[in-house]
Amino acid sequence: MTKHKSYGYLFQDLGLVLLLACLFTGALTVSYTPRPLLFEAVLMLLFIFGALLLTGFKLFGLSIVLSGLEVLIYTAYRLYLFLAYETEIPLISFVWIFLPILSVAAMYLFVSGNRKLELENDILREQVEELVMVNPLTKLYNLRSLYHDLYIQVSYAERNKLPLSLMVIVLKYESELKSILSRQNYERVIQRLAQIVSDTVRVEDKTYSTDHKGSLAIIMTCDKEGSEIAMGRLRSRISERDAFSDIADHAIKIEVKMASMEYSREEFGDDMMQFKQRVENELQYDV
């Protein structure tokens, strides 16, 4: 990947240098063009800019057609004047026969090199997202890890004939909190909530950060009654006066919705997404 990336930078740099050389040549040619030929020189340069603009928008076919037509029409025009009126072809006119194609080729090289780098960055970003299993804000395992661990924990619970429950916690009035708090304080609320939950549940229960809005999920090796006790303990801890007191200048009250459900092989099978969705549906009853 590093070798391909270096080639991408090389093509981009070569294209940029060649493009600047072509533009400099075009500007220099226009400045040294005699007044009778000045109009056609400016017109040719404008057509080159048009072809470069199309190349910049990755319309390579149109840019090649435009630059090819420009060279063809200009060459035919100069040959017509030479054959019909015996008008000598100035040496400076030969620049416009090669410059359009060279300029488009340089721009294509630059855009192509940049395109390769963008593609490689997109591939790397996708690979990183696939591999990352931790939420960078809360430092808890994320949703992908939750589904992965649910399969493992369900199998373990069934082999050892243990109950297994999933608890979901979401912030109440999340959008209002986000609007009244600064970004830093909003993120601190999410971090503090994650810390409180992690410190309150048992060591054997795993806590996960399931989205960027502060939602949490907990895999618990207990039945419905046990998860109800855990929810009561969490509500008490979250509602303490000093739980979020040092985050903002003014007092803020953080409330959450909680729901839990015990896993059933007959009801959910191996569909962990449906299991989590059913738990989330129970949140509407927590008012």
PDB file of N, CA, C and O in Angstrom, residues 160-237:
ATOM      1  N   ASN A 160     -23.874 -23.546  30.089  1.00  0.00           N
ATOM      2  CA  ASN A 160     -23.817 -23.604  31.552  1.00  0.00           C
ATOM      3  C   ASN A 160     -25.178 -23.404  32.205  1.00  0.00           C
ATOM      4  O   ASN A 160     -25.251 -23.252  33.437  1.00  0.00           O
ATOM      5  N   LYS A 161     -26.238 -23.386  31.365  1.00  0.00           N
ATOM      6  CA  LYS A 161     -27.609 -23.243  31.858  1.00  0.00           C
ATOM      7  C   LYS A 161     -27.753 -22.018  32.768  1.00  0.00           C
ATOM      8  O   LYS A 161     -28.300 -22.072  33.869  1.00  0.00           O
ATOM      9  N   LEU A 162     -27.230 -20.881  32.262  1.00  0.00           N
ATOM     10  CA  LEU A 162     -27.312 -19.609  32.970  1.00  0.00           C
ATOM     11  C   LEU A 162     -28.251 -18.660  32.247  1.00  0.00           C
ATOM     12  O   LEU A 162     -28.332 -18.676  31.018  1.00  0.00           O
ATOM     13  N   PRO A 163     -28.957 -17.797  32.972  1.00  0.00           N
ATOM     14  CA  PRO A 163     -29.779 -16.792  32.300  1.00  0.00           C
ATOM     15  C   PRO A 163     -28.899 -15.685  31.729  1.00  0.00           C
ATOM     16  O   PRO A 163     -27.792 -15.428  32.233  1.00  0.00           O
ATOM     17  N   LEU A 164     -29.375 -15.034  30.692  1.00  0.00           N
ATOM     18  CA  LEU A 164     -28.635 -13.916  30.094  1.00  0.00           C
ATOM     19  C   LEU A 164     -29.626 -12.831  29.703  1.00  0.00           C
ATOM     20  O   LEU A 164     -30.647 -13.106  29.052  1.00  0.00           O
ATOM     21  N   SER A 165     -29.342 -11.609  30.094  1.00  0.00           N
ATOM     22  CA  SER A 165     -30.220 -10.474  29.790  1.00  0.00           C
ATOM     23  C   SER A 165     -29.427  -9.364  29.114  1.00  0.00           C
ATOM     24  O   SER A 165     -28.212  -9.250  29.301  1.00  0.00           O
ATOM     25  N   LEU A 166     -30.147  -8.591  28.352  1.00  0.00           N
ATOM     26  CA  LEU A 166     -29.551  -7.413  27.700  1.00  0.00           C
ATOM     27  C   LEU A 166     -30.275  -6.172  28.190  1.00  0.00           C
ATOM     28  O   LEU A 166     -31.515  -6.091  28.121  1.00  0.00           O
ATOM     29  N   MET A 167     -29.517  -5.212  28.689  1.00  0.00           N
ATOM     30  CA  MET A 167     -30.079  -3.939  29.136  1.00  0.00           C
ATOM     31  C   MET A 167     -29.639  -2.834  28.182  1.00  0.00           C
ATOM     32  O   MET A 167     -28.488  -2.807  27.748  1.00  0.00           O
ATOM     33  N   VAL A 168     -30.566  -1.927  27.871  1.00  0.00           N
ATOM     34  CA  VAL A 168     -30.279  -0.790  27.009  1.00  0.00           C
ATOM     35  C   VAL A 168     -30.577   0.494  27.777  1.00  0.00           C
ATOM     36  O   VAL A 168     -31.617   0.600  28.443  1.00  0.00           O
ATOM     37  N   ILE A 169     -29.657   1.452  27.689  1.00  0.00           N
ATOM     38  CA  ILE A 169     -29.804   2.744  28.370  1.00  0.00           C
ATOM     39  C   ILE A 169     -29.626   3.860  27.347  1.00  0.00           C
ATOM     40  O   ILE A 169     -28.639   3.869  26.607  1.00  0.00           O
ATOM     41  N   VAL A 170     -30.570   4.780  27.289  1.00  0.00           N
ATOM     42  CA  VAL A 170     -30.456   5.929  26.384  1.00  0.00           C
ATOM     43  C   VAL A 170     -30.706   7.213  27.170  1.00  0.00           C
ATOM     44  O   VAL A 170     -31.429   7.221  28.174  1.00  0.00           O
ATOM     45  N   LEU A 171     -30.110   8.284  26.704  1.00  0.00           N
ATOM     46  CA  LEU A 171     -30.310   9.591  27.331  1.00  0.00           C
ATOM     47  C   LEU A 171     -31.698  10.134  27.001  1.00  0.00           C
ATOM     48  O   LEU A 171     -32.117  10.127  25.844  1.00  0.00           O
ATOM     49  N   LYS A 172     -32.405  10.604  28.015  1.00  0.00           N
ATOM     50  CA  LYS A 172     -33.647  11.335  27.769  1.00  0.00           C
ATOM     51  C   LYS A 172     -33.298  12.750  27.304  1.00  0.00           C
ATOM     52  O   LYS A 172     -32.326  13.345  27.776  1.00  0.00           O
ATOM     53  N   TYR A 173     -34.094  13.272  26.394  1.00  0.00           N
ATOM     54  CA  TYR A 173     -33.909  14.658  25.927  1.00  0.00           C
ATOM     55  C   TYR A 173     -32.505  14.890  25.393  1.00  0.00           C
ATOM     56  O   TYR A 173     -31.887  15.937  25.634  1.00  0.00           O
ATOM     57  N   GLU A 174     -31.995  13.911  24.654  1.00  0.00           N
ATOM     58  CA  GLU A 174     -30.623  13.997  24.137  1.00  0.00           C
ATOM     59  C   GLU A 174     -30.430  15.199  23.224  1.00  0.00           C
ATOM     60  O   GLU A 174     -29.424  15.909  23.304  1.00  0.00           O
ATOM     61  N   SER A 175     -31.403  15.457  22.337  1.00  0.00           N
ATOM     62  CA  SER A 175     -31.268  16.574  21.401  1.00  0.00           C
ATOM     63  C   SER A 175     -31.265  17.912  22.131  1.00  0.00           C
ATOM     64  O   SER A 175     -30.544  18.841  21.752  1.00  0.00           O
ATOM     65  N   GLU A 176     -32.070  18.028  23.207  1.00  0.00           N
ATOM     66  CA  GLU A 176     -32.086  19.271  23.991  1.00  0.00           C
ATOM     67  C   GLU A 176     -30.758  19.472  24.709  1.00  0.00           C
ATOM     68  O   GLU A 176     -30.228  20.588  24.760  1.00  0.00           O
ATOM     69  N   LEU A 177     -30.217  18.400  25.266  1.00  0.00           N
ATOM     70  CA  LEU A 177     -28.909  18.501  25.920  1.00  0.00           C
ATOM     71  C   LEU A 177     -27.839  18.957  24.937  1.00  0.00           C
ATOM     72  O   LEU A 177     -27.007  19.810  25.250  1.00  0.00           O
ATOM     73  N   LYS A 178     -27.888  18.403  23.744  1.00  0.00           N
ATOM     74  CA  LYS A 178     -26.889  18.741  22.735  1.00  0.00           C
ATOM     75  C   LYS A 178     -26.992  20.202  22.321  1.00  0.00           C
ATOM     76  O   LYS A 178     -25.980  20.834  21.985  1.00  0.00           O
ATOM     77  N   SER A 179     -28.208  20.754  22.345  1.00  0.00           N
ATOM     78  CA  SER A 179     -28.402  22.141  21.911  1.00  0.00           C
ATOM     79  C   SER A 179     -28.015  23.157  22.986  1.00  0.00           C
ATOM     80  O   SER A 179     -27.579  24.257  22.666  1.00  0.00           O
ATOM     81  N   ILE A 180     -28.163  22.799  24.260  1.00  0.00           N
ATOM     82  CA  ILE A 180     -27.888  23.776  25.320  1.00  0.00           C
ATOM     83  C   ILE A 180     -26.458  23.674  25.857  1.00  0.00           C
ATOM     84  O   ILE A 180     -25.962  24.625  26.465  1.00  0.00           O
ATOM     85  N   LEU A 181     -25.813  22.540  25.639  1.00  0.00           N
ATOM     86  CA  LEU A 181     -24.446  22.370  26.127  1.00  0.00           C
ATOM     87  C   LEU A 181     -23.438  22.604  25.002  1.00  0.00           C
ATOM     88  O   LEU A 181     -23.744  22.378  23.835  1.00  0.00           O
ATOM     89  N   SER A 182     -22.270  23.032  25.376  1.00  0.00           N
ATOM     90  CA  SER A 182     -21.188  23.095  24.391  1.00  0.00           C
ATOM     91  C   SER A 182     -20.816  21.678  23.980  1.00  0.00           C
ATOM     92  O   SER A 182     -21.141  20.703  24.676  1.00  0.00           O
ATOM     93  N   ARG A 183     -20.122  21.572  22.868  1.00  0.00           N
ATOM     94  CA  ARG A 183     -19.745  20.234  22.397  1.00  0.00           C
ATOM     95  C   ARG A 183     -18.901  19.511  23.427  1.00  0.00           C
ATOM     96  O   ARG A 183     -19.080  18.310  23.667  1.00  0.00           O
ATOM     97  N   GLN A 184     -17.977  20.239  24.049  1.00  0.00           N
ATOM     98  CA  GLN A 184     -17.097  19.619  25.039  1.00  0.00           C
ATOM     99  C   GLN A 184     -17.886  19.103  26.233  1.00  0.00           C
ATOM    100  O   GLN A 184     -17.672  17.974  26.706  1.00  0.00           O
ATOM    101  N   ASN A 185     -18.826  19.928  26.732  1.00  0.00           N
ATOM    102  CA  ASN A 185     -19.620  19.513  27.887  1.00  0.00           C
ATOM    103  C   ASN A 185     -20.579  18.385  27.536  1.00  0.00           C
ATOM    104  O   ASN A 185     -20.840  17.502  28.356  1.00  0.00           O
ATOM    105  N   TYR A 186     -21.103  18.424  26.314  1.00  0.00           N
ATOM    106  CA  TYR A 186     -21.987  17.336  25.861  1.00  0.00           C
ATOM    107  C   TYR A 186     -21.228  16.014  25.829  1.00  0.00           C
ATOM    108  O   TYR A 186     -21.733  14.981  26.277  1.00  0.00           O
ATOM    109  N   GLU A 187     -20.014  16.047  25.337  1.00  0.00           N
ATOM    110  CA  GLU A 187     -19.200  14.829  25.304  1.00  0.00           C
ATOM    111  C   GLU A 187     -18.825  14.390  26.718  1.00  0.00           C
ATOM    112  O   GLU A 187     -18.742  13.184  26.990  1.00  0.00           O
ATOM    113  N   ARG A 188     -18.636  15.344  27.605  1.00  0.00           N
ATOM    114  CA  ARG A 188     -18.323  14.994  28.995  1.00  0.00           C
ATOM    115  C   ARG A 188     -19.512  14.311  29.668  1.00  0.00           C
ATOM    116  O   ARG A 188     -19.326  13.407  30.492  1.00  0.00           O
ATOM    117  N   VAL A 189     -20.723  14.735  29.334  1.00  0.00           N
ATOM    118  CA  VAL A 189     -21.923  14.072  29.858  1.00  0.00           C
ATOM    119  C   VAL A 189     -21.945  12.608  29.421  1.00  0.00           C
ATOM    120  O   VAL A 189     -22.202  11.700  30.220  1.00  0.00           O
ATOM    121  N   ILE A 190     -21.680  12.377  28.121  1.00  0.00           N
ATOM    122  CA  ILE A 190     -21.668  11.006  27.593  1.00  0.00           C
ATOM    123  C   ILE A 190     -20.588  10.178  28.281  1.00  0.00           C
ATOM    124  O   ILE A 190     -20.812   9.023  28.676  1.00  0.00           O
ATOM    125  N   GLN A 191     -19.405  10.778  28.458  1.00  0.00           N
ATOM    126  CA  GLN A 191     -18.307  10.064  29.116  1.00  0.00           C
ATOM    127  C   GLN A 191     -18.642   9.764  30.574  1.00  0.00           C
ATOM    128  O   GLN A 191     -18.364   8.662  31.071  1.00  0.00           O
ATOM    129  N   ARG A 192     -19.231  10.740  31.268  1.00  0.00           N
ATOM    130  CA  ARG A 192     -19.561  10.543  32.675  1.00  0.00           C
ATOM    131  C   ARG A 192     -20.631   9.462  32.843  1.00  0.00           C
ATOM    132  O   ARG A 192     -20.541   8.629  33.746  1.00  0.00           O
ATOM    133  N   LEU A 193     -21.629   9.477  31.976  1.00  0.00           N
ATOM    134  CA  LEU A 193     -22.673   8.452  32.039  1.00  0.00           C
ATOM    135  C   LEU A 193     -22.076   7.065  31.836  1.00  0.00           C
ATOM    136  O   LEU A 193     -22.402   6.117  32.568  1.00  0.00           O
ATOM    137  N   ALA A 194     -21.196   6.944  30.849  1.00  0.00           N
ATOM    138  CA  ALA A 194     -20.548   5.653  30.594  1.00  0.00           C
ATOM    139  C   ALA A 194     -19.721   5.212  31.802  1.00  0.00           C
ATOM    140  O   ALA A 194     -19.711   4.021  32.167  1.00  0.00           O
ATOM    141  N   GLN A 195     -19.046   6.166  32.435  1.00  0.00           N
ATOM    142  CA  GLN A 195     -18.222   5.837  33.593  1.00  0.00           C
ATOM    143  C   GLN A 195     -19.084   5.385  34.772  1.00  0.00           C
ATOM    144  O   GLN A 195     -18.765   4.402  35.453  1.00  0.00           O
ATOM    145  N   ILE A 196     -20.194   6.098  35.005  1.00  0.00           N
ATOM    146  CA  ILE A 196     -21.087   5.742  36.113  1.00  0.00           C
ATOM    147  C   ILE A 196     -21.650   4.343  35.923  1.00  0.00           C
ATOM    148  O   ILE A 196     -21.673   3.527  36.847  1.00  0.00           O
ATOM    149  N   VAL A 197     -22.114   4.054  34.705  1.00  0.00           N
ATOM    150  CA  VAL A 197     -22.687   2.745  34.429  1.00  0.00           C
ATOM    151  C   VAL A 197     -21.639   1.652  34.592  1.00  0.00           C
ATOM    152  O   VAL A 197     -21.889   0.608  35.210  1.00  0.00           O
ATOM    153  N   SER A 198     -20.447   1.868  34.047  1.00  0.00           N
ATOM    154  CA  SER A 198     -19.388   0.860  34.139  1.00  0.00           C
ATOM    155  C   SER A 198     -18.988   0.592  35.583  1.00  0.00           C
ATOM    156  O   SER A 198     -18.691  -0.553  35.960  1.00  0.00           O
ATOM    157  N   ASP A 199     -18.973   1.653  36.415  1.00  0.00           N
ATOM    158  CA  ASP A 199     -18.572   1.498  37.808  1.00  0.00           C
ATOM    159  C   ASP A 199     -19.668   0.880  38.662  1.00  0.00           C
ATOM    160  O   ASP A 199     -19.380   0.321  39.731  1.00  0.00           O
ATOM    161  N   THR A 200     -20.911   0.979  38.215  1.00  0.00           N
ATOM    162  CA  THR A 200     -22.040   0.512  39.033  1.00  0.00           C
ATOM    163  C   THR A 200     -22.383  -0.951  38.795  1.00  0.00           C
ATOM    164  O   THR A 200     -22.742  -1.670  39.729  1.00  0.00           O
ATOM    165  N   VAL A 201     -22.304  -1.406  37.557  1.00  0.00           N
ATOM    166  CA  VAL A 201     -22.655  -2.800  37.271  1.00  0.00           C
ATOM    167  C   VAL A 201     -21.563  -3.739  37.772  1.00  0.00           C
ATOM    168  O   VAL A 201     -20.447  -3.315  38.087  1.00  0.00           O
ATOM    169  N   ARG A 202     -21.882  -5.017  37.811  1.00  0.00           N
ATOM    170  CA  ARG A 202     -20.928  -6.005  38.288  1.00  0.00           C
ATOM    171  C   ARG A 202     -19.751  -6.130  37.319  1.00  0.00           C
ATOM    172  O   ARG A 202     -19.853  -5.808  36.132  1.00  0.00           O
ATOM    173  N   VAL A 203     -18.651  -6.650  37.823  1.00  0.00           N
ATOM    174  CA  VAL A 203     -17.444  -6.805  37.014  1.00  0.00           C
ATOM    175  C   VAL A 203     -17.682  -7.745  35.849  1.00  0.00           C
ATOM    176  O   VAL A 203     -17.194  -7.531  34.738  1.00  0.00           O
ATOM    177  N   GLU A 204     -18.469  -8.781  36.063  1.00  0.00           N
ATOM    178  CA  GLU A 204     -18.710  -9.765  35.015  1.00  0.00           C
ATOM    179  C   GLU A 204     -19.690  -9.288  33.945  1.00  0.00           C
ATOM    180  O   GLU A 204     -19.838  -9.924  32.898  1.00  0.00           O
ATOM    181  N   ASP A 205     -20.387  -8.183  34.201  1.00  0.00           N
ATOM    182  CA  ASP A 205     -21.306  -7.621  33.202  1.00  0.00           C
ATOM    183  C   ASP A 205     -20.544  -6.648  32.309  1.00  0.00           C
ATOM    184  O   ASP A 205     -19.837  -5.766  32.802  1.00  0.00           O
ATOM    185  N   LYS A 206     -20.709  -6.793  31.002  1.00  0.00           N
ATOM    186  CA  LYS A 206     -19.941  -5.978  30.048  1.00  0.00           C
ATOM    187  C   LYS A 206     -20.799  -4.837  29.522  1.00  0.00           C
ATOM    188  O   LYS A 206     -21.949  -5.046  29.105  1.00  0.00           O
ATOM    189  N   THR A 207     -20.228  -3.634  29.520  1.00  0.00           N
ATOM    190  CA  THR A 207     -20.927  -2.436  29.065  1.00  0.00           C
ATOM    191  C   THR A 207     -20.400  -2.021  27.695  1.00  0.00           C
ATOM    192  O   THR A 207     -19.192  -2.050  27.451  1.00  0.00           O
ATOM    193  N   TYR A 208     -21.319  -1.580  26.824  1.00  0.00           N
ATOM    194  CA  TYR A 208     -20.969  -1.209  25.447  1.00  0.00           C
ATOM    195  C   TYR A 208     -21.561   0.164  25.119  1.00  0.00           C
ATOM    196  O   TYR A 208     -22.661   0.513  25.577  1.00  0.00           O
ATOM    197  N   SER A 209     -20.843   0.923  24.330  1.00  0.00           N
ATOM    198  CA  SER A 209     -21.325   2.204  23.822  1.00  0.00           C
ATOM    199  C   SER A 209     -21.842   1.975  22.403  1.00  0.00           C
ATOM    200  O   SER A 209     -21.074   1.657  21.497  1.00  0.00           O
ATOM    201  N   THR A 210     -23.159   2.123  22.208  1.00  0.00           N
ATOM    202  CA  THR A 210     -23.767   1.660  20.962  1.00  0.00           C
ATOM    203  C   THR A 210     -23.960   2.749  19.902  1.00  0.00           C
ATOM    204  O   THR A 210     -24.267   2.429  18.752  1.00  0.00           O
ATOM    205  N   ASP A 211     -23.814   4.019  20.265  1.00  0.00           N
ATOM    206  CA  ASP A 211     -23.905   5.081  19.261  1.00  0.00           C
ATOM    207  C   ASP A 211     -23.201   6.328  19.782  1.00  0.00           C
ATOM    208  O   ASP A 211     -22.610   6.324  20.869  1.00  0.00           O
ATOM    209  N   HIS A 212     -23.262   7.421  18.994  1.00  0.00           N
ATOM    210  CA  HIS A 212     -22.587   8.667  19.369  1.00  0.00           C
ATOM    211  C   HIS A 212     -23.477   9.569  20.228  1.00  0.00           C
ATOM    212  O   HIS A 212     -23.095  10.700  20.545  1.00  0.00           O
ATOM    213  N   LYS A 213     -24.660   9.072  20.595  1.00  0.00           N
ATOM    214  CA  LYS A 213     -25.598   9.864  21.397  1.00  0.00           C
ATOM    215  C   LYS A 213     -25.586   9.467  22.869  1.00  0.00           C
ATOM    216  O   LYS A 213     -26.455   9.889  23.623  1.00  0.00           O
ATOM    217  N   GLY A 214     -24.629   8.655  23.256  1.00  0.00           N
ATOM    218  CA  GLY A 214     -24.521   8.265  24.658  1.00  0.00           C
ATOM    219  C   GLY A 214     -25.262   6.994  25.021  1.00  0.00           C
ATOM    220  O   GLY A 214     -25.273   6.612  26.201  1.00  0.00           O
ATOM    221  N   SER A 215     -25.898   6.324  24.067  1.00  0.00           N
ATOM    222  CA  SER A 215     -26.632   5.093  24.363  1.00  0.00           C
ATOM    223  C   SER A 215     -25.682   3.986  24.765  1.00  0.00           C
ATOM    224  O   SER A 215     -24.596   3.838  24.202  1.00  0.00           O
ATOM    225  N   LEU A 216     -26.129   3.183  25.742  1.00  0.00           N
ATOM    226  CA  LEU A 216     -25.307   2.100  26.266  1.00  0.00           C
ATOM    227  C   LEU A 216     -26.091   0.793  26.252  1.00  0.00           C
ATOM    228  O   LEU A 216     -27.320   0.798  26.269  1.00  0.00           O
ATOM    229  N   ALA A 217     -25.359  -0.306  26.217  1.00  0.00           N
ATOM    230  CA  ALA A 217     -25.960  -1.629  26.335  1.00  0.00           C
ATOM    231  C   ALA A 217     -25.109  -2.454  27.278  1.00  0.00           C
ATOM    232  O   ALA A 217     -23.885  -2.302  27.319  1.00  0.00           O
ATOM    233  N   ILE A 218     -25.770  -3.318  28.066  1.00  0.00           N
ATOM    234  CA  ILE A 218     -25.057  -4.137  29.040  1.00  0.00           C
ATOM    235  C   ILE A 218     -25.499  -5.588  28.877  1.00  0.00           C
ATOM    236  O   ILE A 218     -26.692  -5.888  28.906  1.00  0.00           O
ATOM    237  N   ILE A 219     -24.529  -6.481  28.677  1.00  0.00           N
ATOM    238  CA  ILE A 219     -24.810  -7.916  28.672  1.00  0.00           C
ATOM    239  C   ILE A 219     -24.658  -8.402  30.114  1.00  0.00           C
ATOM    240  O   ILE A 219     -23.592  -8.280  30.717  1.00  0.00           O
ATOM    241  N   MET A 220     -25.754  -8.954  30.680  1.00  0.00           N
ATOM    242  CA  MET A 220     -25.775  -9.334  32.088  1.00  0.00           C
ATOM    243  C   MET A 220     -26.092 -10.809  32.229  1.00  0.00           C
ATOM    244  O   MET A 220     -27.023 -11.318  31.590  1.00  0.00           O
ATOM    245  N   THR A 221     -25.332 -11.496  33.055  1.00  0.00           N
ATOM    246  CA  THR A 221     -25.609 -12.909  33.328  1.00  0.00           C
ATOM    247  C   THR A 221     -26.564 -12.998  34.515  1.00  0.00           C
ATOM    248  O   THR A 221     -26.175 -13.374  35.635  1.00  0.00           O
ATOM    249  N   CYS A 222     -27.815 -12.621  34.233  1.00  0.00           N
ATOM    250  CA  CYS A 222     -28.850 -12.684  35.257  1.00  0.00           C
ATOM    251  C   CYS A 222     -30.207 -12.755  34.566  1.00  0.00           C
ATOM    252  O   CYS A 222     -30.310 -12.526  33.359  1.00  0.00           O
ATOM    253  N   ASP A 223     -31.240 -13.042  35.330  1.00  0.00           N
ATOM    254  CA  ASP A 223     -32.580 -13.113  34.761  1.00  0.00           C
ATOM    255  C   ASP A 223     -33.240 -11.739  34.807  1.00  0.00           C
ATOM    256  O   ASP A 223     -32.597 -10.736  35.143  1.00  0.00           O
ATOM    257  N   LYS A 224     -34.526 -11.694  34.456  1.00  0.00           N
ATOM    258  CA  LYS A 224     -35.262 -10.431  34.403  1.00  0.00           C
ATOM    259  C   LYS A 224     -35.268  -9.727  35.764  1.00  0.00           C
ATOM    260  O   LYS A 224     -35.080  -8.512  35.849  1.00  0.00           O
ATOM    261  N   GLU A 225     -35.475 -10.507  36.842  1.00  0.00           N
ATOM    262  CA  GLU A 225     -35.524  -9.911  38.172  1.00  0.00           C
ATOM    263  C   GLU A 225     -34.173  -9.299  38.555  1.00  0.00           C
ATOM    264  O   GLU A 225     -34.108  -8.209  39.132  1.00  0.00           O
ATOM    265  N   GLY A 226     -33.098  -9.993  38.188  1.00  0.00           N
ATOM    266  CA  GLY A 226     -31.770  -9.472  38.499  1.00  0.00           C
ATOM    267  C   GLY A 226     -31.471  -8.186  37.751  1.00  0.00           C
ATOM    268  O   GLY A 226     -30.866  -7.257  38.304  1.00  0.00           O
ATOM    269  N   SER A 227     -31.884  -8.103  36.483  1.00  0.00           N
ATOM    270  CA  SER A 227     -31.656  -6.877  35.714  1.00  0.00           C
ATOM    271  C   SER A 227     -32.505  -5.726  36.233  1.00  0.00           C
ATOM    272  O   SER A 227     -32.089  -4.568  36.155  1.00  0.00           O
ATOM    273  N   GLU A 228     -33.696  -6.034  36.814  1.00  0.00           N
ATOM    274  CA  GLU A 228     -34.516  -4.980  37.410  1.00  0.00           C
ATOM    275  C   GLU A 228     -33.810  -4.379  38.621  1.00  0.00           C
ATOM    276  O   GLU A 228     -33.836  -3.159  38.824  1.00  0.00           O
ATOM    277  N   ILE A 229     -33.166  -5.234  39.400  1.00  0.00           N
ATOM    278  CA  ILE A 229     -32.402  -4.741  40.552  1.00  0.00           C
ATOM    279  C   ILE A 229     -31.244  -3.862  40.086  1.00  0.00           C
ATOM    280  O   ILE A 229     -30.983  -2.797  40.648  1.00  0.00           O
ATOM    281  N   ALA A 230     -30.574  -4.302  39.014  1.00  0.00           N
ATOM    282  CA  ALA A 230     -29.452  -3.518  38.478  1.00  0.00           C
ATOM    283  C   ALA A 230     -29.935  -2.168  37.947  1.00  0.00           C
ATOM    284  O   ALA A 230     -29.261  -1.145  38.141  1.00  0.00           O
ATOM    285  N   MET A 231     -31.103  -2.143  37.305  1.00  0.00           N
ATOM    286  CA  MET A 231     -31.640  -0.880  36.795  1.00  0.00           C
ATOM    287  C   MET A 231     -31.963   0.077  37.933  1.00  0.00           C
ATOM    288  O   MET A 231     -31.718   1.287  37.837  1.00  0.00           O
ATOM    289  N   GLY A 232     -32.515  -0.449  39.021  1.00  0.00           N
ATOM    290  CA  GLY A 232     -32.796   0.410  40.174  1.00  0.00           C
ATOM    291  C   GLY A 232     -31.529   1.009  40.752  1.00  0.00           C
ATOM    292  O   GLY A 232     -31.488   2.191  41.123  1.00  0.00           O
ATOM    293  N   ARG A 233     -30.478   0.201  40.829  1.00  0.00           N
ATOM    294  CA  ARG A 233     -29.195   0.688  41.350  1.00  0.00           C
ATOM    295  C   ARG A 233     -28.614   1.764  40.425  1.00  0.00           C
ATOM    296  O   ARG A 233     -28.072   2.782  40.894  1.00  0.00           O
ATOM    297  N   LEU A 234     -28.739   1.561  39.118  1.00  0.00           N
ATOM    298  CA  LEU A 234     -28.224   2.540  38.146  1.00  0.00           C
ATOM    299  C   LEU A 234     -29.009   3.844  38.208  1.00  0.00           C
ATOM    300  O   LEU A 234     -28.431   4.938  38.164  1.00  0.00           O
ATOM    301  N   ARG A 235     -30.348   3.751  38.310  1.00  0.00           N
ATOM    302  CA  ARG A 235     -31.158   4.975  38.395  1.00  0.00           C
ATOM    303  C   ARG A 235     -30.767   5.792  39.621  1.00  0.00           C
ATOM    304  O   ARG A 235     -30.665   7.028  39.561  1.00  0.00           O
ATOM    305  N   SER A 236     -30.560   5.106  40.732  1.00  0.00           N
ATOM    306  CA  SER A 236     -30.185   5.797  41.964  1.00  0.00           C
ATOM    307  C   SER A 236     -28.846   6.497  41.812  1.00  0.00           C
ATOM    308  O   SER A 236     -28.681   7.648  42.251  1.00  0.00           O
ATOM    309  N   ARG A 237     -27.897   5.829  41.174  1.00  0.00           N
ATOM    310  CA  ARG A 237     -26.557   6.420  41.010  1.00  0.00           C
ATOM    311  C   ARG A 237     -26.579   7.586  40.030  1.00  0.00           C
ATOM    312  O   ARG A 237     -25.938   8.614  40.278  1.00  0.00           O
TER     313      ARG A 237
END
